[in-house]
PDB file of C-alpha atoms in Angstrom:
ATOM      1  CA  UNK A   1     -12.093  -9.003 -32.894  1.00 46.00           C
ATOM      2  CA  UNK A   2     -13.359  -5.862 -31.277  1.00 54.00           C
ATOM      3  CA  UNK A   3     -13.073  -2.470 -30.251  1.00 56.00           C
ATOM      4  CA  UNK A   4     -12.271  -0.711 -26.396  1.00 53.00           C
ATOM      5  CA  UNK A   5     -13.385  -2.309 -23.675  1.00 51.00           C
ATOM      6  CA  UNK A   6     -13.223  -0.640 -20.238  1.00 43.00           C
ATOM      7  CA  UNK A   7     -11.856  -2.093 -16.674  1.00 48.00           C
ATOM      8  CA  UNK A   8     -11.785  -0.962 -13.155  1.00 45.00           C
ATOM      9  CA  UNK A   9     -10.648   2.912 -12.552  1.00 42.00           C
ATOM     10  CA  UNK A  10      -7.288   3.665 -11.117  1.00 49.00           C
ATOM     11  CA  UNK A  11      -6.132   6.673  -9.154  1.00 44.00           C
ATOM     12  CA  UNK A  12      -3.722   8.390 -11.497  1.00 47.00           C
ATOM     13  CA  UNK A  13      -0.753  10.574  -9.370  1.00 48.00           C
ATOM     14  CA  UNK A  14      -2.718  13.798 -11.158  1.00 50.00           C
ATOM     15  CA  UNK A  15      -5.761  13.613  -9.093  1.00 51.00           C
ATOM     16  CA  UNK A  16      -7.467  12.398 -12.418  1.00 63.00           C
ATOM     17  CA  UNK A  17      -8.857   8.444 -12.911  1.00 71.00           C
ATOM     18  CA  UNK A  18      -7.084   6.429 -15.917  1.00 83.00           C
ATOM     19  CA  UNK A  19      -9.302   3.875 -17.167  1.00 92.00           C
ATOM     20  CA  UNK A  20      -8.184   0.625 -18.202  1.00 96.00           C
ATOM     21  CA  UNK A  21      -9.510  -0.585 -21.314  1.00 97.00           C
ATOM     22  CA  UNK A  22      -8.216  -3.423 -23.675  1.00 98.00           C
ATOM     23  CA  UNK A  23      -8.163  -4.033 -27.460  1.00 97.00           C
ATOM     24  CA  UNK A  24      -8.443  -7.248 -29.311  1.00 96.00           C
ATOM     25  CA  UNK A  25      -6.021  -7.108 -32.031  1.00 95.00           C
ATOM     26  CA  UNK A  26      -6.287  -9.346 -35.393  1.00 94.00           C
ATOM     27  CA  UNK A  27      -3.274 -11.380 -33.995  1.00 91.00           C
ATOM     28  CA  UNK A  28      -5.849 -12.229 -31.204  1.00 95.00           C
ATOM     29  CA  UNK A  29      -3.478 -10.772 -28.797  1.00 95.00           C
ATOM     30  CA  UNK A  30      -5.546  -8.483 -26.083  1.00 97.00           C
ATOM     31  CA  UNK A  31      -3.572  -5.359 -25.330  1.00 97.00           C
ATOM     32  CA  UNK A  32      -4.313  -3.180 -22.112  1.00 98.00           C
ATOM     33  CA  UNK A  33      -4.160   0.375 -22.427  1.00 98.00           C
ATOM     34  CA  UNK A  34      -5.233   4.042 -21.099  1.00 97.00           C
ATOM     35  CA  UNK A  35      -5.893   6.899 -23.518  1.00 97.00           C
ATOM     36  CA  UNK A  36      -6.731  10.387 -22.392  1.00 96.00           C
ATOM     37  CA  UNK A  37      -8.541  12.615 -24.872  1.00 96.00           C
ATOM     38  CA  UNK A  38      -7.484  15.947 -25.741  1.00 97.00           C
ATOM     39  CA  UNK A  39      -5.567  17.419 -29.102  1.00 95.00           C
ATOM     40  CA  UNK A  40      -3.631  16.665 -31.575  1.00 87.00           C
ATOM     41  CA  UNK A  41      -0.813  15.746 -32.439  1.00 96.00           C
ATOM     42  CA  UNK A  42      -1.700  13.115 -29.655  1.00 98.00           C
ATOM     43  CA  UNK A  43       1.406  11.355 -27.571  1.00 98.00           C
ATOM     44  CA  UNK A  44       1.896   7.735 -27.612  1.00 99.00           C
ATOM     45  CA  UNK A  45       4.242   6.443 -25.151  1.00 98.00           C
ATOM     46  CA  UNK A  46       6.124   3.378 -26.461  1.00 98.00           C
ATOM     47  CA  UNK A  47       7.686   1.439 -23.103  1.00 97.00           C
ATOM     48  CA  UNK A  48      10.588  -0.753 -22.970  1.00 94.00           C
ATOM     49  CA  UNK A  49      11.895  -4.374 -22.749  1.00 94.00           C
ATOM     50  CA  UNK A  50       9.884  -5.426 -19.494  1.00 94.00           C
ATOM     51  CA  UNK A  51       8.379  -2.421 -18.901  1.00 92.00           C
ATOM     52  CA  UNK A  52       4.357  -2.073 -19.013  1.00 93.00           C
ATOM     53  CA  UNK A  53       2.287   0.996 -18.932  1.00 94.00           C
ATOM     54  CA  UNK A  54       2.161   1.903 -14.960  1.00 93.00           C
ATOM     55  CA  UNK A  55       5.878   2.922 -14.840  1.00 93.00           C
ATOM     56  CA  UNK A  56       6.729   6.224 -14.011  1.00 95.00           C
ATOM     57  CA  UNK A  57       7.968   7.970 -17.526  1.00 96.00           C
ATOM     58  CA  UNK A  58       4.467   6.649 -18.708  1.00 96.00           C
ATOM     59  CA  UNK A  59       2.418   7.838 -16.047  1.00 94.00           C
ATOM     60  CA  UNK A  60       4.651  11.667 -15.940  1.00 96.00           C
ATOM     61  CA  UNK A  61       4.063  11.944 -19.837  1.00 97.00           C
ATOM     62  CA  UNK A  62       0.537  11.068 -19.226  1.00 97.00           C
ATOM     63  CA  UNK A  63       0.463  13.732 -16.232  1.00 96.00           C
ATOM     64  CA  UNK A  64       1.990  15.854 -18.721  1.00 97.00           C
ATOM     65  CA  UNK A  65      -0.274  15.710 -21.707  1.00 97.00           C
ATOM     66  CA  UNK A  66      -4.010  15.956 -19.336  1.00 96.00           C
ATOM     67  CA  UNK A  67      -2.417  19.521 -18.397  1.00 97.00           C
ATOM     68  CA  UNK A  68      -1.686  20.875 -21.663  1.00 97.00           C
ATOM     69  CA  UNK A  69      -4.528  19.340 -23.730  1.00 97.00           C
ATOM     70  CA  UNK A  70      -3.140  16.496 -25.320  1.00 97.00           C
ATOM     71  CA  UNK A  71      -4.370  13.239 -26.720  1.00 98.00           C
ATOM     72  CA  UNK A  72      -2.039  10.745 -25.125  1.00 98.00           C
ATOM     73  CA  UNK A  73      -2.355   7.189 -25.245  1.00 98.00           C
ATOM     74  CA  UNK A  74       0.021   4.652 -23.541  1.00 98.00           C
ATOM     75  CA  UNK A  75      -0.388   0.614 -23.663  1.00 98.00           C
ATOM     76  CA  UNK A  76       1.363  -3.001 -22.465  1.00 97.00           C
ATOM     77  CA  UNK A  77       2.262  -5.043 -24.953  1.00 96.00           C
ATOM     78  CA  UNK A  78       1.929  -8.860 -25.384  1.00 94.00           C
ATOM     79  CA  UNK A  79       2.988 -10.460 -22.584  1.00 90.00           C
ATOM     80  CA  UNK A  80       3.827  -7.669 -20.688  1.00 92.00           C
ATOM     81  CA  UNK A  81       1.892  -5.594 -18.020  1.00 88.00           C
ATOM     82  CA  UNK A  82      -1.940  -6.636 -18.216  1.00 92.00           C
ATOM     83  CA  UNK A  83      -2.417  -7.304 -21.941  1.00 93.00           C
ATOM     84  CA  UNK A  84      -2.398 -11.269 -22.857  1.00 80.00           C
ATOM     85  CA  UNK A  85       0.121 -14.072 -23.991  1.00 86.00           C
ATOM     86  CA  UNK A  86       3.649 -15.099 -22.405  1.00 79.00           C
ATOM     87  CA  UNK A  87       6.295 -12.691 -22.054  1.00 79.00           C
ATOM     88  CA  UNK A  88       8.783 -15.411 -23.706  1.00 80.00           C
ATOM     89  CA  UNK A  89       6.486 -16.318 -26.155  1.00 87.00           C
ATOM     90  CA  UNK A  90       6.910 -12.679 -27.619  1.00 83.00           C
ATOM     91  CA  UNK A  91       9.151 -10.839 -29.632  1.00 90.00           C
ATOM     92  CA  UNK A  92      10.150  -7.373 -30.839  1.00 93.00           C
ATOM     93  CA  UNK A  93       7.939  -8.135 -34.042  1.00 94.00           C
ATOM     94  CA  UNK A  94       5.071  -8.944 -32.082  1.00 93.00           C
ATOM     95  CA  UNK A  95       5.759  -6.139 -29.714  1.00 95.00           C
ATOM     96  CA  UNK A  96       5.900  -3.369 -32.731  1.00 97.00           C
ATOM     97  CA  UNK A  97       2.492  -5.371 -34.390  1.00 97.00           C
ATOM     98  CA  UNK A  98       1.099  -4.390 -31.241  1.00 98.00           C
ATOM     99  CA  UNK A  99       1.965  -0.918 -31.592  1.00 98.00           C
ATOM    100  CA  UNK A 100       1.182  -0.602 -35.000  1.00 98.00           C
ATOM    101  CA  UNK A 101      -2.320  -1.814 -33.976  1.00 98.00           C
ATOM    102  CA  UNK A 102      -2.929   0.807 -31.192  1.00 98.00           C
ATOM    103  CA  UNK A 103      -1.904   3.341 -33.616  1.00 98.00           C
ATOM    104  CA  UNK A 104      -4.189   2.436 -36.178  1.00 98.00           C
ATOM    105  CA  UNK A 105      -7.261   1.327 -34.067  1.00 97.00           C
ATOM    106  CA  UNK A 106      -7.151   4.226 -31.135  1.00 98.00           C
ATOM    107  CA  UNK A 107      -5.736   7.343 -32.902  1.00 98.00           C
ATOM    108  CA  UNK A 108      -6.094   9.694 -35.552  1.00 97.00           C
ATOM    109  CA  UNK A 109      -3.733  11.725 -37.262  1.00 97.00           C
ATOM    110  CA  UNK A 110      -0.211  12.605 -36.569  1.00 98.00           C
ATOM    111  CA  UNK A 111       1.289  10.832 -33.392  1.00 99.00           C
ATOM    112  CA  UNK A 112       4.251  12.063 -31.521  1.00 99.00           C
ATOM    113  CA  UNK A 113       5.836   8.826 -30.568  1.00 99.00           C
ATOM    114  CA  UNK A 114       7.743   8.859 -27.316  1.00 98.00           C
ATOM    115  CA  UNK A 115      10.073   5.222 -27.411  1.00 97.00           C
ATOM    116  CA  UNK A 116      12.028   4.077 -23.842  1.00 97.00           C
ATOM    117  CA  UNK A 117      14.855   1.877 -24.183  1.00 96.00           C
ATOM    118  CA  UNK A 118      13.216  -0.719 -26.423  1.00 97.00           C
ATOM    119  CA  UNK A 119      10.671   1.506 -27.128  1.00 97.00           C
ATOM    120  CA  UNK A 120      12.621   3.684 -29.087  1.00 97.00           C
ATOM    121  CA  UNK A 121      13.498   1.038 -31.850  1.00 98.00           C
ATOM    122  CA  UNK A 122       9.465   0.040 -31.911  1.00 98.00           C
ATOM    123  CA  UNK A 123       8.980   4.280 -32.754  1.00 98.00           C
ATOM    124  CA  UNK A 124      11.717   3.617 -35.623  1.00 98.00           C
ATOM    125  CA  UNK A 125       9.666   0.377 -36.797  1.00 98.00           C
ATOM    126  CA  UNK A 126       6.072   2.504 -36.192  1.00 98.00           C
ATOM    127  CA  UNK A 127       7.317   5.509 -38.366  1.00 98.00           C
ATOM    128  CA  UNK A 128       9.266   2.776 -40.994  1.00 98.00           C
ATOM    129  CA  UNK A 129       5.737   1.073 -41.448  1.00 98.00           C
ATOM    130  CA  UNK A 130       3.196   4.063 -41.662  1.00 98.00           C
ATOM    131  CA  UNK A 131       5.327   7.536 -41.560  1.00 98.00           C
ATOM    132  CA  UNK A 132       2.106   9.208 -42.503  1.00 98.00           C
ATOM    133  CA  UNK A 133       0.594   8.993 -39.197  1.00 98.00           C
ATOM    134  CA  UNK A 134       4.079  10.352 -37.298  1.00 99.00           C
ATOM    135  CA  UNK A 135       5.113  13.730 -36.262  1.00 99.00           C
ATOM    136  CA  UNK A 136       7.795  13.192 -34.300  1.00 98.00           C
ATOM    137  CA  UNK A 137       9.895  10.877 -32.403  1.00 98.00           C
ATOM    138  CA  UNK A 138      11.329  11.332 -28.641  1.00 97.00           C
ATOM    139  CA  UNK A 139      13.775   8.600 -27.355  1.00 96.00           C
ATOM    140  CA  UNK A 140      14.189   8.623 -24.077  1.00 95.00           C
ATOM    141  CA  UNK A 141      16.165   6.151 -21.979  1.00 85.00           C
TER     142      UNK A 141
END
């Protein structure tokens, strides 16, 4: 089980490239995701039911966070987007595992977590299971 690996570059609606990059989790799931660098606290955008990481409330925060300086991560989880496994073979639980795993393995320190829909609930789950590494929470619908 490893660390980052990158993918092709996409044109981001900033002007700026997002790199694709995946993580292999200890559940052996591979999750897809796109971090951008920059301060703390960072951003992690939290998606909902169906949703995966190219949508638009990902892509604005993203936007967003690259012009104020931000560390801002956004990700697909299981079976959604381009990260691995079955949609139907997935669950909340699996979907806030994977979140709890691109916390812990791609950030450091506080994280403002930003939930959509179904997202939301997975930021009350993240900041249940390790409230030492959140800031805040945004829900957004």
């Amino acid at each position: 089980m490893g660390g980052p690996r990158r993918q092709a570059r996409r044109r981001h609606d900033g002007g700026a490239f997002s790199v694709t990059q995946y993580l292999d989790t200890p559940q052996g799931r591979r999750i897809a995701y796109v971090q951008t660098p920059g301060a703390g606290p960072g951003l992690v955008f939290l998606g909902g039911f169906k949703s995966d990481m190219t949508g638009t409330k990902a892509q604005f925060l993203e936007n967003w966070a690259r012009e104020t300086g931000r560390a801002f991560l956004r990700f697909d989880y299981s079976g959604h987007g381009q990260s691995s496994e079955d949609f139907l073979d997935g669950c909340i639980g699996d979907w806030a595992e994977d979140a709890l795993q691109a916390i812990r393995m791609l950030t450091t320190g506080k994280q403002v977590l930003v939930g959509s829909s179904m997202g939301g609930w997975i930021a009350l789950l993240v900041a249940r299971a390790m409230p030492e590494r959140v800031a805040a929470l945004v829900g957004i619908a």
